[in-house]
Tab-separated table of C-alpha atoms and ligand atoms in Angstrom:
chain	number	residue	atom	x	y	z
Y	1	MET	CA	8.861	36.912	-36.187
Y	2	ALA	CA	12.232	35.321	-36.325
Y	3	TYR	CA	15.645	36.167	-34.896
Y	4	PRO	CA	16.716	38.818	-33.978
Y	5	ALA	CA	13.191	40.188	-33.220
Y	6	THR	CA	12.489	36.945	-31.393
Y	7	ARG	CA	15.126	35.853	-28.969
Y	8	MET	CA	13.923	32.883	-26.913
Y	9	ARG	CA	16.648	33.454	-24.353
Y	10	ARG	CA	15.135	36.790	-23.186
Y	11	LEU	CA	12.844	35.085	-20.675
Y	12	ARG	CA	15.495	32.646	-19.499
Y	13	GLN	CA	17.900	35.220	-18.130
Y	14	THR	CA	17.105	35.154	-14.411
Y	15	PRO	CA	15.509	32.735	-11.967
Y	16	VAL	CA	12.536	35.044	-11.416
Y	17	LEU	CA	11.844	35.408	-15.136
Y	18	ARG	CA	12.117	31.666	-15.629
Y	19	ASP	CA	9.729	31.030	-12.734
Y	20	MET	CA	7.246	33.635	-14.001
Y	21	VAL	CA	6.810	31.908	-17.347
Y	22	GLN	CA	6.959	28.319	-16.081
Y	23	GLU	CA	3.984	26.508	-17.582
Y	24	ASN	CA	3.654	23.583	-15.159
Y	25	THR	CA	4.409	22.921	-11.512
Y	26	LEU	CA	4.330	19.952	-9.201
Y	27	SER	CA	2.702	20.026	-5.783
Y	28	MET	CA	1.671	17.487	-3.185
Y	29	ASP	CA	-1.920	17.847	-4.420
Y	30	ASP	CA	-0.828	15.981	-7.532
Y	31	LEU	CA	0.633	12.878	-5.944
Y	32	ILE	CA	-0.793	9.539	-4.861
Y	33	TYR	CA	1.483	7.279	-2.819
Y	34	PRO	CA	1.226	3.475	-3.245
Y	35	ILE	CA	1.656	1.570	0.034
Y	36	PHE	CA	2.210	-2.187	0.456
Y	37	ILE	CA	0.755	-3.869	3.531
Y	38	GLU	CA	1.438	-7.488	4.450
Y	39	GLU	CA	-0.704	-9.457	6.859
Y	40	GLU	CA	0.569	-11.888	9.488
Y	41	VAL	CA	4.141	-10.599	9.674
Y	42	ASP	CA	5.928	-8.699	12.413
Y	43	ALA	CA	8.645	-6.679	10.729
Y	44	PRO	CA	8.836	-4.379	7.724
Y	45	ALA	CA	10.520	-6.018	4.731
Y	46	PRO	CA	12.536	-3.914	2.291
Y	47	ILE	CA	11.847	-4.717	-1.364
Y	48	SER	CA	15.191	-5.222	-3.057
Y	49	SER	CA	13.894	-4.264	-6.502
Y	50	LEU	CA	12.308	-1.046	-5.176
Y	51	PRO	CA	14.945	0.728	-3.096
Y	52	GLY	CA	13.350	2.721	-0.273
Y	53	ILE	CA	9.984	0.939	-0.477
Y	54	MET	CA	8.847	-1.560	2.160
Y	55	ARG	CA	6.196	-4.130	2.702
Y	56	HIS	CA	4.802	-2.889	5.988
Y	57	PRO	CA	3.300	-5.268	8.516
Y	58	GLU	CA	-0.419	-4.754	8.989
Y	59	LYS	CA	0.073	-3.823	12.638
Y	60	ASP	CA	2.087	-0.746	11.559
Y	61	ILE	CA	-0.504	0.605	9.153
Y	62	ALA	CA	-1.680	3.488	11.344
Y	63	LYS	CA	1.897	4.626	11.894
Y	64	VAL	CA	2.761	4.382	8.194
Y	65	VAL	CA	-0.291	6.345	7.097
Y	66	LYS	CA	0.180	9.026	9.755
Y	67	GLU	CA	3.824	9.447	8.772
Y	68	ALA	CA	2.764	9.907	5.166
Y	69	GLU	CA	0.231	12.507	6.250
Y	70	GLU	CA	2.796	14.386	8.314
Y	71	LEU	CA	5.058	14.564	5.277
Y	72	GLY	CA	2.268	16.249	3.340
Y	73	ILE	CA	0.994	13.272	1.343
Y	74	ARG	CA	-2.742	13.707	0.735
Y	75	ALA	CA	-3.702	10.493	-1.056
Y	76	ILE	CA	-2.592	6.872	-0.828
Y	77	ILE	CA	-3.429	3.711	-2.746
Y	78	LEU	CA	-3.264	0.456	-0.823
Y	79	PHE	CA	-1.853	-2.854	-2.036
Y	80	GLY	CA	-2.261	-5.938	0.106
Y	81	VAL	CA	0.216	-8.772	0.405
Y	82	SER	CA	-2.135	-11.628	1.164
Y	83	HIS	CA	-1.540	-14.865	3.037
Y	84	HIS	CA	-5.056	-16.044	2.201
Y	85	LYS	CA	-5.025	-16.579	-1.533
Y	86	ASP	CA	-7.505	-18.720	-3.426
Y	87	THR	CA	-8.757	-19.162	-6.952
Y	88	SER	CA	-11.212	-16.235	-6.956
Y	89	GLY	CA	-9.321	-13.906	-4.614
Y	90	SER	CA	-12.224	-14.122	-2.178
Y	91	ASP	CA	-10.336	-12.535	0.710
Y	92	SER	CA	-10.582	-9.237	-1.174
Y	93	PHE	CA	-14.371	-9.198	-1.000
Y	94	LYS	CA	-14.770	-10.280	2.596
Y	95	LYS	CA	-15.818	-7.645	5.127
Y	96	ASP	CA	-12.965	-8.706	7.419
Y	97	GLY	CA	-10.456	-9.430	4.630
Y	98	LEU	CA	-7.112	-7.691	4.219
Y	99	LEU	CA	-8.346	-5.130	1.686
Y	100	ALA	CA	-11.220	-4.012	3.935
Y	101	ARG	CA	-9.001	-3.941	7.015
Y	102	MET	CA	-6.339	-1.828	5.284
Y	103	ILE	CA	-8.960	0.745	4.322
Y	104	GLU	CA	-10.593	0.819	7.753
Y	105	LYS	CA	-7.326	1.159	9.601
Y	106	SER	CA	-5.941	3.874	7.329
Y	107	LYS	CA	-9.168	5.853	7.491
Y	108	ASP	CA	-9.135	5.633	11.271
Y	109	ALA	CA	-5.522	6.775	11.413
Y	110	ALA	CA	-5.897	9.681	8.974
Y	111	PRO	CA	-9.512	10.703	8.365
Y	112	ASP	CA	-8.509	13.537	5.992
Y	113	MET	CA	-6.311	11.363	3.813
Y	114	CYS	CA	-7.840	10.286	0.483
Y	115	ILE	CA	-7.821	6.493	0.773
Y	116	ILE	CA	-7.889	4.803	-2.630
Y	117	ALA	CA	-8.620	1.103	-3.075
Y	118	ASP	CA	-6.835	-0.769	-5.849
Y	119	ASN	CA	-9.723	-2.901	-7.030
Y	120	CYS	CA	-8.232	-6.043	-8.464
Y	121	PHE	CA	-7.793	-9.687	-7.541
Y	122	CYS	CA	-4.236	-10.551	-8.517
Y	123	GLU	CA	-2.837	-9.857	-5.057
Y	124	TYR	CA	-5.390	-12.266	-3.594
Y	125	THR	CA	-5.475	-15.135	-6.121
Y	126	ASP	CA	-3.225	-18.184	-5.889
Y	127	HIS	CA	-2.635	-18.167	-9.672
Y	128	GLY	CA	-1.868	-14.417	-9.836
Y	129	HIS	CA	-4.396	-13.513	-12.544
Y	130	CYS	CA	-6.720	-10.524	-12.145
Y	131	GLY	CA	-9.895	-12.609	-11.813
Y	132	ILE	CA	-11.450	-16.045	-11.989
Y	133	PRO	CA	-9.446	-18.212	-14.396
Y	134	SER	CA	-11.181	-19.768	-17.395
Y	135	ASP	CA	-10.144	-21.676	-20.505
Y	136	ASP	CA	-9.518	-18.440	-22.361
Y	137	GLY	CA	-7.673	-16.609	-19.587
Y	138	VAL	CA	-9.946	-14.836	-17.118
Y	139	ASP	CA	-13.741	-15.154	-16.983
Y	140	ASN	CA	-14.773	-11.551	-17.631
Y	141	ASP	CA	-18.359	-11.503	-16.393
Y	142	ARG	CA	-17.962	-13.722	-13.335
Y	143	THR	CA	-14.970	-11.611	-12.326
Y	144	LEU	CA	-17.146	-8.496	-12.612
Y	145	GLU	CA	-19.662	-10.002	-10.182
Y	146	ASN	CA	-16.895	-10.386	-7.623
Y	147	LEU	CA	-15.554	-6.937	-8.424
Y	148	VAL	CA	-18.901	-5.401	-7.524
Y	149	LYS	CA	-18.854	-7.280	-4.207
Y	150	GLN	CA	-15.306	-6.091	-3.611
Y	151	SER	CA	-16.231	-2.497	-4.454
Y	152	LEU	CA	-19.085	-2.480	-1.948
Y	153	VAL	CA	-16.847	-3.932	0.753
Y	154	CYS	CA	-14.299	-1.168	0.078
Y	155	VAL	CA	-16.905	1.595	0.218
Y	156	GLU	CA	-18.330	0.204	3.444
Y	157	ALA	CA	-14.825	0.042	4.904
Y	158	GLY	CA	-14.444	3.782	4.275
Y	159	ALA	CA	-12.638	4.131	0.939
Y	160	ASP	CA	-12.716	7.615	-0.595
Y	161	MET	CA	-12.141	6.409	-4.135
Y	162	LEU	CA	-12.157	3.136	-6.056
Y	163	ALA	CA	-9.524	2.340	-8.674
Y	164	PRO	CA	-10.286	-0.788	-10.694
Y	165	SER	CA	-7.128	-2.110	-12.342
Y	166	GLY	CA	-8.124	-5.511	-13.710
Y	167	MET	CA	-8.910	-4.470	-17.319
Y	168	MET	CA	-12.110	-6.528	-17.592
Y	169	ASP	CA	-14.615	-5.250	-20.149
Y	170	GLY	CA	-17.576	-3.422	-18.655
Y	171	THR	CA	-15.780	-2.802	-15.355
Y	172	ILE	CA	-16.951	0.748	-14.764
Y	173	ALA	CA	-20.537	0.082	-15.839
Y	174	ALA	CA	-20.795	-2.901	-13.487
Y	175	MET	CA	-19.320	-0.977	-10.571
Y	176	ARG	CA	-21.495	2.079	-11.187
Y	177	GLU	CA	-24.623	-0.077	-11.296
Y	178	GLY	CA	-23.676	-1.870	-8.079
Y	179	LEU	CA	-22.835	1.379	-6.319
Y	180	GLU	CA	-26.072	3.092	-7.411
Y	181	GLU	CA	-28.130	0.116	-6.251
Y	182	HIS	CA	-26.650	0.462	-2.788
Y	183	ASN	CA	-26.962	4.254	-2.654
Y	184	TYR	CA	-23.264	4.868	-3.109
Y	185	GLY	CA	-23.743	6.957	-6.230
Y	186	ASN	CA	-21.270	9.564	-5.005
Y	187	MET	CA	-18.273	7.247	-4.881
Y	188	PRO	CA	-15.547	8.467	-7.270
Y	189	ILE	CA	-13.972	5.924	-9.628
Y	190	MET	CA	-10.494	6.372	-11.031
Y	191	ALA	CA	-10.295	3.892	-13.885
Y	192	TYR	CA	-7.027	2.230	-14.778
Y	193	ALA	CA	-8.416	2.965	-18.206
Y	194	SER	CA	-5.527	2.333	-20.563
Y	195	LYS	CA	-3.358	-0.235	-18.864
Y	196	MET	CA	-0.740	-1.994	-20.915
Y	197	ALA	CA	0.508	-5.563	-20.594
Y	198	SER	CA	3.818	-4.062	-19.579
Y	199	SER	CA	7.077	-5.544	-18.411
Y	200	PHE	CA	7.650	-2.384	-16.378
Y	201	TYR	CA	5.503	-3.959	-13.610
Y	202	GLY	CA	8.215	-6.496	-12.771
Y	203	PRO	CA	9.306	-5.063	-9.398
Y	204	PHE	CA	5.678	-4.541	-8.305
Y	205	ARG	CA	4.869	-8.192	-8.770
Y	206	ALA	CA	7.773	-9.091	-6.523
Y	207	ALA	CA	6.650	-6.458	-4.017
Y	208	ALA	CA	3.049	-7.630	-3.946
Y	209	GLY	CA	4.012	-11.300	-3.818
Y	210	CYS	CA	2.157	-11.969	-7.054
Y	211	GLU	CA	2.682	-15.501	-8.290
Y	212	LEU	CA	1.650	-15.022	-11.905
Y	213	LYS	CA	2.638	-17.683	-14.384
Y	214	GLY	CA	2.246	-16.612	-17.993
Y	215	ASP	CA	1.089	-13.114	-18.837
Y	216	ARG	CA	-1.930	-10.811	-18.910
Y	217	LYS	CA	-2.083	-10.221	-22.648
Y	218	GLN	CA	-5.675	-11.429	-22.879
Y	219	TYR	CA	-6.923	-8.520	-20.828
Y	220	GLN	CA	-4.240	-5.849	-20.540
Y	221	MET	CA	-3.475	-3.853	-23.671
Y	222	ASN	CA	-0.888	-4.408	-26.352
Y	223	PRO	CA	1.830	-1.772	-25.756
Y	224	ALA	CA	1.948	-1.169	-29.503
Y	225	ASN	CA	-1.556	0.322	-29.623
Y	226	GLY	CA	-2.084	4.032	-29.080
Y	227	ARG	CA	-5.467	4.464	-30.774
Y	228	GLU	CA	-6.905	1.488	-28.912
Y	229	ALA	CA	-5.706	3.112	-25.670
Y	230	ILE	CA	-7.911	6.121	-26.441
Y	231	ARG	CA	-10.906	3.849	-27.160
Y	232	GLU	CA	-10.382	2.031	-23.851
Y	233	ALA	CA	-10.298	5.298	-21.936
Y	234	LEU	CA	-13.334	6.803	-23.645
Y	235	LEU	CA	-15.346	3.646	-22.939
Y	236	ASP	CA	-14.556	4.048	-19.253
Y	237	GLU	CA	-15.658	7.672	-19.408
Y	238	ALA	CA	-18.933	6.660	-21.068
Y	239	GLU	CA	-19.505	4.013	-18.386
Y	240	GLY	CA	-19.146	6.583	-15.613
Y	241	ALA	CA	-15.498	6.895	-14.610
Y	242	ASP	CA	-14.477	10.174	-12.954
Y	243	ILE	CA	-10.728	10.043	-13.564
Y	244	LEU	CA	-8.924	8.211	-16.372
Y	245	MET	CA	-5.501	6.704	-15.801
Y	246	VAL	CA	-2.781	5.780	-18.258
Y	247	LYS	CA	-0.336	3.137	-17.079
Y	248	PRO	CA	2.667	2.811	-17.209
Y	249	GLY	CA	3.631	6.461	-17.325
Y	250	MET	CA	6.796	7.582	-19.046
Y	251	PRO	CA	6.795	5.071	-21.898
Y	252	TYR	CA	3.179	6.100	-22.667
Y	253	LEU	CA	3.337	9.891	-22.448
Y	254	ASP	CA	2.063	10.011	-26.026
Y	255	VAL	CA	-1.124	8.231	-24.959
Y	256	LEU	CA	-1.590	10.640	-22.062
Y	257	ARG	CA	-1.039	13.639	-24.303
Y	258	ASP	CA	-3.418	12.363	-26.972
Y	259	LEU	CA	-6.063	11.473	-24.417
Y	260	ARG	CA	-5.882	15.021	-23.019
Y	261	ASP	CA	-7.420	16.216	-26.294
Y	262	TYR	CA	-10.245	13.645	-26.269
Y	263	THR	CA	-11.754	14.117	-22.819
Y	264	GLN	CA	-12.409	16.803	-20.238
Y	265	LEU	CA	-12.023	14.380	-17.297
Y	266	PRO	CA	-9.007	14.702	-14.992
Y	267	LEU	CA	-6.233	12.331	-16.053
Y	268	ALA	CA	-3.849	10.302	-13.940
Y	269	ALA	CA	-0.540	8.685	-14.813
Y	270	TYR	CA	1.050	5.785	-12.948
Y	271	GLN	CA	4.816	6.019	-12.724
Y	272	VAL	CA	5.114	2.269	-12.202
Y	273	SER	CA	7.587	0.197	-10.249
Y	274	GLY	CA	9.937	-0.410	-13.192
Y	275	GLU	CA	10.167	3.305	-13.950
Y	276	TYR	CA	10.959	4.071	-10.319
Y	277	ALA	CA	13.520	1.262	-10.170
Y	278	MET	CA	15.265	2.503	-13.322
Y	279	ILE	CA	15.795	5.942	-11.822
Y	280	LYS	CA	16.814	4.571	-8.414
Y	281	PHE	CA	19.357	2.105	-9.748
Y	282	ALA	CA	20.794	4.555	-12.258
Y	283	ALA	CA	21.248	7.047	-9.406
Y	284	GLU	CA	22.816	4.377	-7.191
Y	285	ALA	CA	25.278	3.665	-9.990
Y	286	GLY	CA	26.157	7.337	-10.111
Y	287	ALA	CA	24.745	7.803	-13.598
Y	288	LEU	CA	21.929	10.244	-12.728
Y	289	ASP	CA	21.155	12.929	-10.175
Y	290	GLU	CA	18.263	11.213	-8.419
Y	291	GLU	CA	16.371	14.253	-7.126
Y	292	LYS	CA	16.612	16.201	-10.336
Y	293	VAL	CA	15.559	13.271	-12.506
Y	294	MET	CA	12.733	12.461	-10.083
Y	295	MET	CA	11.338	15.989	-10.375
Y	296	GLU	CA	11.851	16.145	-14.133
Y	297	SER	CA	10.103	12.818	-14.660
Y	298	LEU	CA	7.100	13.919	-12.575
Y	299	LEU	CA	6.840	17.314	-14.194
Y	300	ALA	CA	6.763	15.579	-17.576
Y	301	PHE	CA	3.467	13.952	-16.571
Y	302	LYS	CA	2.003	17.337	-15.715
Y	303	ARG	CA	3.153	18.789	-19.021
Y	304	ALA	CA	1.624	15.870	-20.929
Y	305	GLY	CA	-1.736	16.502	-19.254
Y	306	ALA	CA	-1.933	14.555	-15.997
Y	307	SER	CA	-3.623	16.107	-12.967
Y	308	LEU	CA	-2.588	13.189	-10.773
Y	309	ILE	CA	0.489	11.000	-10.587
Y	310	LEU	CA	0.816	7.734	-8.716
Y	311	SER	CA	4.430	7.495	-7.675
Y	312	TYR	CA	6.683	5.687	-5.237
Y	313	PHE	CA	8.644	8.949	-5.068
Y	314	ALA	CA	5.835	10.731	-3.185
Y	315	PRO	CA	7.589	10.824	0.226
Y	316	GLN	CA	10.840	12.002	-1.329
Y	317	VAL	CA	9.046	14.751	-3.235
Y	318	ALA	CA	7.252	15.788	-0.062
Y	319	LYS	CA	10.556	16.197	1.752
Y	320	LEU	CA	12.094	18.097	-1.137
Y	321	LEU	CA	9.169	20.511	-1.524
Y	322	ARG	CA	9.155	21.144	2.198
Y	323	GLU	CA	12.841	22.139	2.159
Y	324	LYS	CA	12.244	24.721	-0.558
P	401	PBG	C1	-2.712	-4.998	-10.068
P	401	PBG	C2	-1.716	-3.943	-10.280
P	401	PBG	C3	-0.451	-4.000	-10.888
P	401	PBG	C4	0.156	-2.751	-10.711
P	401	PBG	C5	-0.767	-1.956	-10.037
P	401	PBG	N1	-1.928	-2.702	-9.801
P	401	PBG	C6	0.288	-5.134	-11.474
P	401	PBG	C7	-0.117	-5.751	-12.718
P	401	PBG	O1	-1.065	-5.377	-13.387
P	401	PBG	O2	0.547	-6.727	-13.042
P	401	PBG	C8	1.529	-2.369	-11.148
P	401	PBG	C9	2.128	-1.240	-10.434
P	401	PBG	C10	3.576	-1.053	-10.591
P	401	PBG	O3	4.270	-1.750	-11.354
P	401	PBG	O4	4.085	-0.176	-9.903
P	401	PBG	N2	-3.539	-5.301	-11.096
């Protein structure tokens, strides 16, 4: 039925009517906050390319995690800034390495917080790649062996969820097998399933002190490929992933939306460092209303089908929702 029988403006007339028919909402249950922790330093260091985000010294981790919890943040993902890098990223699979310590200390500080491990090597390798280097980029299967070791270390340190982000083939299958063998069959895995070789990660690499030369095109996906992104994600589901992530977020909302129709698993979107920086710097320049654009950008992920959003805006959203 067309106009005048249908008038779309009828349900837009008052705030209560608009709220009653709102299809999607954002709550703190949806957000995962990425936190950067640096070892062997004394003071927090602001990250110039990510306004408002710090590298926190390891000694402050309990304080940082508790503050997040008090704001209403329910899940965090931890990124280490390592001073012990080597060719395989071995610090990340040592029981007393930075990754294990970050998990232990956050779990101690906030037992109810969902502590997510970013399972990768690039923050711990001296070449910056996401695994053991080889003639053709990264050695897939040897990297998986280390990834299984790293996963077990994270579980034993108290992680509530593992999130492998290295884009090696067979990642989820290898982790699932390793976890089952050690009776950790109940450990949830959120797969960075469709992760693009994206230039939107620029500020993150500065934040994490990643010294990558070259690029990751031999393992991360070509940003031009939407159908391949679905294949990647469905492979991770078949291998035993519990949550599928699309990354970056806003430039790949089409992938998220398409994937929503192919799987019944919960989906996550990563609003990456470059997306956050774009909004922050545009707001600083007076071009955008920061809070409104922040909320609109996050709601867009919900509308496209995400249950979870990783975002550097999490503390700001928490404060905003609390005021309401
Ligand atoms: C590590 C990792 C990256 C990000 C999250 N985990 C960097 C990369 O793949 O180069 C990017 C996050 C962001 O840009 O906010 N593999």
